[in-house]
PDB file of C-alpha atoms in Angstrom:
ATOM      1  CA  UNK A   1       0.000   0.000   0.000  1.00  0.00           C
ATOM      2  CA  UNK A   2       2.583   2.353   0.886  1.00  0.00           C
ATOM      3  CA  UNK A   3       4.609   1.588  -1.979  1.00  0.00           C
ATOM      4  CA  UNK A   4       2.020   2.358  -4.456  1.00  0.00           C
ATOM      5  CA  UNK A   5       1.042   5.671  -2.825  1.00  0.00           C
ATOM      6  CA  UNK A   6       4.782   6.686  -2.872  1.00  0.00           C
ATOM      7  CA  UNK A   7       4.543   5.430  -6.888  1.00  0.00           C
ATOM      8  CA  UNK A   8       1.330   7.506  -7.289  1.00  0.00           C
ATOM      9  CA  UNK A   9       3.103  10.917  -5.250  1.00  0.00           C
ATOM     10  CA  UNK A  10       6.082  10.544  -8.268  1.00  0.00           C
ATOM     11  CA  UNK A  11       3.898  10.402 -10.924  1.00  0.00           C
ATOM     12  CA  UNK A  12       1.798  13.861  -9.300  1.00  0.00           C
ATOM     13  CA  UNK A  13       5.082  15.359  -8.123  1.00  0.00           C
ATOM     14  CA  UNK A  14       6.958  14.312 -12.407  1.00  0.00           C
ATOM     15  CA  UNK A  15       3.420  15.764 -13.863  1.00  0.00           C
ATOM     16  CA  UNK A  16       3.737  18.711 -11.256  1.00  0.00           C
ATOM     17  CA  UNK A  17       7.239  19.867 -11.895  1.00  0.00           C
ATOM     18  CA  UNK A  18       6.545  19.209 -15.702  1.00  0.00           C
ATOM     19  CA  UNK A  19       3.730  21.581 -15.960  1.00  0.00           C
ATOM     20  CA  UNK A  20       5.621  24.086 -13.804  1.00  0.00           C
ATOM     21  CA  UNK A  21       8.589  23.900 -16.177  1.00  0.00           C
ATOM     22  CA  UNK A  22       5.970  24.504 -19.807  1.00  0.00           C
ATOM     23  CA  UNK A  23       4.802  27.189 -18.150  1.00  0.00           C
ATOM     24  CA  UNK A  24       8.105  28.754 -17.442  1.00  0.00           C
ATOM     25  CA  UNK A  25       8.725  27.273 -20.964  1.00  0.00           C
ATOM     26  CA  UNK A  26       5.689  29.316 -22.490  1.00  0.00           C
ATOM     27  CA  UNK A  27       7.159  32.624 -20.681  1.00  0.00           C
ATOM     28  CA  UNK A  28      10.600  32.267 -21.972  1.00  0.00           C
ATOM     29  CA  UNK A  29       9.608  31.275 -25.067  1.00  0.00           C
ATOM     30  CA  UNK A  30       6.966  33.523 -26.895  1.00  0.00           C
ATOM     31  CA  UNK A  31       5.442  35.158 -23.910  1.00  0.00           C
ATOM     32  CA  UNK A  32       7.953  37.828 -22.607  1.00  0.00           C
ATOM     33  CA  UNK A  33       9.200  38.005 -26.107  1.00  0.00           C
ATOM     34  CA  UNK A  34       5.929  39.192 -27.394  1.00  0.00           C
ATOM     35  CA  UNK A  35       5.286  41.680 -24.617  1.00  0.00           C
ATOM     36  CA  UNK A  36       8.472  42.919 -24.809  1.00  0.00           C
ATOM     37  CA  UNK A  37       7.733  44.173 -28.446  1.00  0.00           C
ATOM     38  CA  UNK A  38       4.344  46.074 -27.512  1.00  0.00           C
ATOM     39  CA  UNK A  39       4.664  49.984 -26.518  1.00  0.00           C
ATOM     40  CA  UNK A  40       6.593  49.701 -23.273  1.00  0.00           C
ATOM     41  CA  UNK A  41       4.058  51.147 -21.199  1.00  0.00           C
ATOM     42  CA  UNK A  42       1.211  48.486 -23.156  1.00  0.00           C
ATOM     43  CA  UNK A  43       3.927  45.884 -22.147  1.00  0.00           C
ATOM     44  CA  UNK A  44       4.390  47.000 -18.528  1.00  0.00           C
ATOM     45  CA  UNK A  45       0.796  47.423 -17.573  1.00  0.00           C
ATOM     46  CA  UNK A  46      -0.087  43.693 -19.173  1.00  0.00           C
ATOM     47  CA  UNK A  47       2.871  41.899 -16.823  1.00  0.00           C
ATOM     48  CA  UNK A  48       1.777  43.572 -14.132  1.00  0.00           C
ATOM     49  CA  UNK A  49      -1.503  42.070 -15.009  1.00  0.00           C
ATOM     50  CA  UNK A  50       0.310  38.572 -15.216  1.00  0.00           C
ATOM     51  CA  UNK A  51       1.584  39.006 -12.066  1.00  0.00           C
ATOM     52  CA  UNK A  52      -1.087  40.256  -9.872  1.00  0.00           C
ATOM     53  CA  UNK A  53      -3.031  37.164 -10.854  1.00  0.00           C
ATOM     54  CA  UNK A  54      -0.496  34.468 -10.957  1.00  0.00           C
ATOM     55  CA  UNK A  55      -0.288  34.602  -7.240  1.00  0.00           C
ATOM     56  CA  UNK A  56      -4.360  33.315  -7.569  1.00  0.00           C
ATOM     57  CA  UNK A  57      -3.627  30.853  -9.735  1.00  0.00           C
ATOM     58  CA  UNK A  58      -3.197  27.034  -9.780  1.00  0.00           C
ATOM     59  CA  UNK A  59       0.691  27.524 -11.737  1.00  0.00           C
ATOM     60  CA  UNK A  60       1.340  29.303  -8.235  1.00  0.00           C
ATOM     61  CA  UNK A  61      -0.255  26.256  -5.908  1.00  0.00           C
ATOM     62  CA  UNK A  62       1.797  24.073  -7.770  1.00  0.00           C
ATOM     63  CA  UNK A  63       4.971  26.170  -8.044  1.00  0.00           C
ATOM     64  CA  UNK A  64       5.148  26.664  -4.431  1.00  0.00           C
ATOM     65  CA  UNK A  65       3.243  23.107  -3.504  1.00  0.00           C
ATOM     66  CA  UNK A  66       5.969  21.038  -4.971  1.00  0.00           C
ATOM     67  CA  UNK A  67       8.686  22.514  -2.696  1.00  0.00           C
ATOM     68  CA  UNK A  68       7.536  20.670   0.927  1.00  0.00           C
ATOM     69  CA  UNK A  69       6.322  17.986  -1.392  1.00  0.00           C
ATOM     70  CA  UNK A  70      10.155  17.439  -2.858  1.00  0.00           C
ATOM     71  CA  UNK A  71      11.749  17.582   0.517  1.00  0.00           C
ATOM     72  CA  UNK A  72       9.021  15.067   1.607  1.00  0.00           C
ATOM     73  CA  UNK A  73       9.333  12.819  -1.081  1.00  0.00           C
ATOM     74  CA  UNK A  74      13.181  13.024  -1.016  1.00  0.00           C
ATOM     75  CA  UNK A  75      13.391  12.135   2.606  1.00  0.00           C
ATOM     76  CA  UNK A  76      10.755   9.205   2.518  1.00  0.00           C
ATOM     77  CA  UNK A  77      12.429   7.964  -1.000  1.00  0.00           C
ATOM     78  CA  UNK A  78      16.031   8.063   1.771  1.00  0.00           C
ATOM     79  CA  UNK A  79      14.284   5.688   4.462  1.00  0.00           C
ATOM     80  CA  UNK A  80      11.640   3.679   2.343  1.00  0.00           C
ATOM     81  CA  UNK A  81      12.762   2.728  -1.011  1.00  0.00           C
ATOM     82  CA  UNK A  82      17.161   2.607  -1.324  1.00  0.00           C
ATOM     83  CA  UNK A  83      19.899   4.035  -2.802  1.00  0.00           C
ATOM     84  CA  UNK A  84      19.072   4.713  -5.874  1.00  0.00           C
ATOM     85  CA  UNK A  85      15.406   5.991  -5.731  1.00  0.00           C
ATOM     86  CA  UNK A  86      16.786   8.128  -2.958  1.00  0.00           C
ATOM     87  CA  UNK A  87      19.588   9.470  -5.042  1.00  0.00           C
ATOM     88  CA  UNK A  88      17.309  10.496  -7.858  1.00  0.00           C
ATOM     89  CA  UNK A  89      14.868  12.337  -5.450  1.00  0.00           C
ATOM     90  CA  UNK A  90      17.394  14.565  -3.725  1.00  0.00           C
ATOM     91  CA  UNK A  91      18.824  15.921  -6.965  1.00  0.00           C
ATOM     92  CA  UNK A  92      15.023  16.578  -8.107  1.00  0.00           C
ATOM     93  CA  UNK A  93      14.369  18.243  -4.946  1.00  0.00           C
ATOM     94  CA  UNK A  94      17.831  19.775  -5.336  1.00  0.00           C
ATOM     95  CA  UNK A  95      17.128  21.324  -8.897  1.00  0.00           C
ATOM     96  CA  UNK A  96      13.350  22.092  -8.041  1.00  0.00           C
ATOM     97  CA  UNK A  97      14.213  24.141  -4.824  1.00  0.00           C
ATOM     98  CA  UNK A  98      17.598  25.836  -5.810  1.00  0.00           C
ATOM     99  CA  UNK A  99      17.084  26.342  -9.287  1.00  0.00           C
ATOM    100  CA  UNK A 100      12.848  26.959  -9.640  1.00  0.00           C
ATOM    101  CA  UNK A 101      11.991  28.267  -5.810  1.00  0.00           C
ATOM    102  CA  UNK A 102      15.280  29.835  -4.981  1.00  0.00           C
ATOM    103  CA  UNK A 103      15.622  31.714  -8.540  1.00  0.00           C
ATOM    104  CA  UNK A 104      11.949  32.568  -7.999  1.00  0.00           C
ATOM    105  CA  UNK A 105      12.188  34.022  -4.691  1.00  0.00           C
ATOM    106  CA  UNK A 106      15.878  35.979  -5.103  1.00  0.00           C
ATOM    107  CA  UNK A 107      15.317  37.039  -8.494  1.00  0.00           C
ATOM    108  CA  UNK A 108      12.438  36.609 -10.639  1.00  0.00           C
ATOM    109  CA  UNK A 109      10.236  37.799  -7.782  1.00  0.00           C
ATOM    110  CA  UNK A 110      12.007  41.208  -6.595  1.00  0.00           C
ATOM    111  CA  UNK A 111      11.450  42.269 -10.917  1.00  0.00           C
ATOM    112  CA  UNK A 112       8.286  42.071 -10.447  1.00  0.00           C
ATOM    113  CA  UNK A 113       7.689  44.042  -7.506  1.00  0.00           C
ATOM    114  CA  UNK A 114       9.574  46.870  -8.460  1.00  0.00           C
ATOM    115  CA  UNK A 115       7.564  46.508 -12.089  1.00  0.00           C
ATOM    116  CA  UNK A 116       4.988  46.928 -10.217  1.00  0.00           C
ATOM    117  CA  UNK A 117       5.491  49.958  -7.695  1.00  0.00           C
ATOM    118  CA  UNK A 118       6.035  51.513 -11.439  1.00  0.00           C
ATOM    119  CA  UNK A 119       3.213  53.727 -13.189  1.00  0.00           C
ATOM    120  CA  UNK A 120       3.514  51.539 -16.837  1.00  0.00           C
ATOM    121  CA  UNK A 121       3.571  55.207 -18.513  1.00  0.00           C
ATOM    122  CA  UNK A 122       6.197  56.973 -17.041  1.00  0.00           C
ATOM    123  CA  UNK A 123       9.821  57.439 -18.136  1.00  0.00           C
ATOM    124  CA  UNK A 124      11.189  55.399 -15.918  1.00  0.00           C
ATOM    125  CA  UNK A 125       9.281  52.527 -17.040  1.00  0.00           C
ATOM    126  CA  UNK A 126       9.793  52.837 -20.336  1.00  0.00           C
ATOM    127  CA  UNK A 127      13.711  53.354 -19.566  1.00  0.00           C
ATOM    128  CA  UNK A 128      13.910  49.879 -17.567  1.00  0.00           C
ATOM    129  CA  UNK A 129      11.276  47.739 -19.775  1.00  0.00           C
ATOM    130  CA  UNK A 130      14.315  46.386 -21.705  1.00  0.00           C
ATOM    131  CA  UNK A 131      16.274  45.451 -19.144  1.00  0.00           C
ATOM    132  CA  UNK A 132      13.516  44.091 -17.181  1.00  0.00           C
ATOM    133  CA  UNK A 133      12.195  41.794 -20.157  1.00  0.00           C
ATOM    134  CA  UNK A 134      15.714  40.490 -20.896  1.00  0.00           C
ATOM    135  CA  UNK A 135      16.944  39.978 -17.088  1.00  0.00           C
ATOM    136  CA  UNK A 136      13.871  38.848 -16.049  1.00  0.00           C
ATOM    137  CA  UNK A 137      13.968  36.085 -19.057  1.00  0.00           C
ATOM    138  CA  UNK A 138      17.340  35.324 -18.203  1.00  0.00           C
ATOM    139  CA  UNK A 139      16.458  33.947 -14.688  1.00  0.00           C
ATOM    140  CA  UNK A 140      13.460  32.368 -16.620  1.00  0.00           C
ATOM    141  CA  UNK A 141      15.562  30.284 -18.769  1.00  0.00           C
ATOM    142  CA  UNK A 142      17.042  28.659 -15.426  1.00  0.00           C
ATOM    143  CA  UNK A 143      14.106  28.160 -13.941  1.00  0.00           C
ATOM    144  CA  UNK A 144      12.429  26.274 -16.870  1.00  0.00           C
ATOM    145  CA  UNK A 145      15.783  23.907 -17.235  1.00  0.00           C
ATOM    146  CA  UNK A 146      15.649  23.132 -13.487  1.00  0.00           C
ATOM    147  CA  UNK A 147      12.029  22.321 -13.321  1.00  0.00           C
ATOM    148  CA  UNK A 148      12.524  19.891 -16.613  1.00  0.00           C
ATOM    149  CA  UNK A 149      15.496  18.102 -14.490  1.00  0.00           C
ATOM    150  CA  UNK A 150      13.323  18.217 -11.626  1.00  0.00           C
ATOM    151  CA  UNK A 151      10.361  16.169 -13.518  1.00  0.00           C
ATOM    152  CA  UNK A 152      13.268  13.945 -14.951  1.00  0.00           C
ATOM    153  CA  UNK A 153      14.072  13.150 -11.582  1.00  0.00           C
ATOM    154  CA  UNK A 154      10.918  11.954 -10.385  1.00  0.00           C
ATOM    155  CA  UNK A 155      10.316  10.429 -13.395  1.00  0.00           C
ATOM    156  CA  UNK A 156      13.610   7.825 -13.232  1.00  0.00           C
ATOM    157  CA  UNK A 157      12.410   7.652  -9.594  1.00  0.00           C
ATOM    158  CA  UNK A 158       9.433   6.409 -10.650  1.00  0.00           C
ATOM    159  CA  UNK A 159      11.065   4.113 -13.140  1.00  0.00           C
ATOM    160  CA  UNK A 160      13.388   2.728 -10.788  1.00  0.00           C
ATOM    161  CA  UNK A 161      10.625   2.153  -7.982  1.00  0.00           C
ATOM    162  CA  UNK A 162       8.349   0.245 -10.656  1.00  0.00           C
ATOM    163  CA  UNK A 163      11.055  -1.584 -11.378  1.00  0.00           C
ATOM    164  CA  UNK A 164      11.644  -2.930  -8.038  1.00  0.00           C
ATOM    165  CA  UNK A 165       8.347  -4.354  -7.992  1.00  0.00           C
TER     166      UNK A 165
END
């Protein structure tokens, strides 16, 4: 019993950290890009938009969800299921909390908020929207790639478990 709910937590936590990465994907990808190229203050005034309602959003119950839930399943991967299993869980929990929640909270984060003390049509704005859009794309980039080895991770966790059976 216990072994198939910790089978069923990888598969949540690989599909978790996988969606968490596309959407970071998404961002990096065509998102920020396309922003970037509207009027600066058009541009401004829609990520502040994004980021007043990501923090009501499922991307951010699942972003910040998956942190406990990595040091949880790397600790009971340690005492219930060996070696390996264990080995692959730390280094997801390791890439998923350094390089997705870490990066978040030191960089990605403190953009937005000082976006967003900023009126989207002033000078200032305008003067910093290029820097913001590629710094804040920058940290992106790492956060996507860390998420993807996080859900790699769990996933060859998974693998190995099933294969114990």
């Amino acid at each position: 019993m216990i072994h198939q709910l910790f089978e069923i937590s990888l598969v949540a936590a690989t599909l978790a950290a996988g969606l968490v990465a596309g959407m970071f994907l998404a961002f990096s990808d065509f998102v920020i890009r396309a922003i970037g190229r509207a009027e600066p203050a058009a541009g401004i005034e829609a990520m502040q938009m994004i980021n007043r309602e990501v923090l009501r959003s499922l991307f951010a119950t699942l972003l910040v969800g998956l942190a406990p839930v990595s040091i949880l399943l790397a600790i009971a991967g340690t005492f219930l299921m060996g070696r390996d299993v264990a080995l692959w869980l730390v280094g997801a929990a390791a890439s998923y909390i350094v390089g997705v929640v870490a990066v978040t909270a030191r960089r990605n984060v403190p953009m937005n908020e000082h976006l967003d003390r900023i009126e989207h049509r002033s000078a200032d704005a305008c003067a910093c929207w290029p820097t913001y859009t590629r710094d804040w794309t920058r940290w992106n980039h790492l956060r996507w790639v860390a998420a993807v080895a996080a859900a790699i991770g769990y996933l060859c966790a998974t693998v190995t478990v099933a294969g114990q059976e």
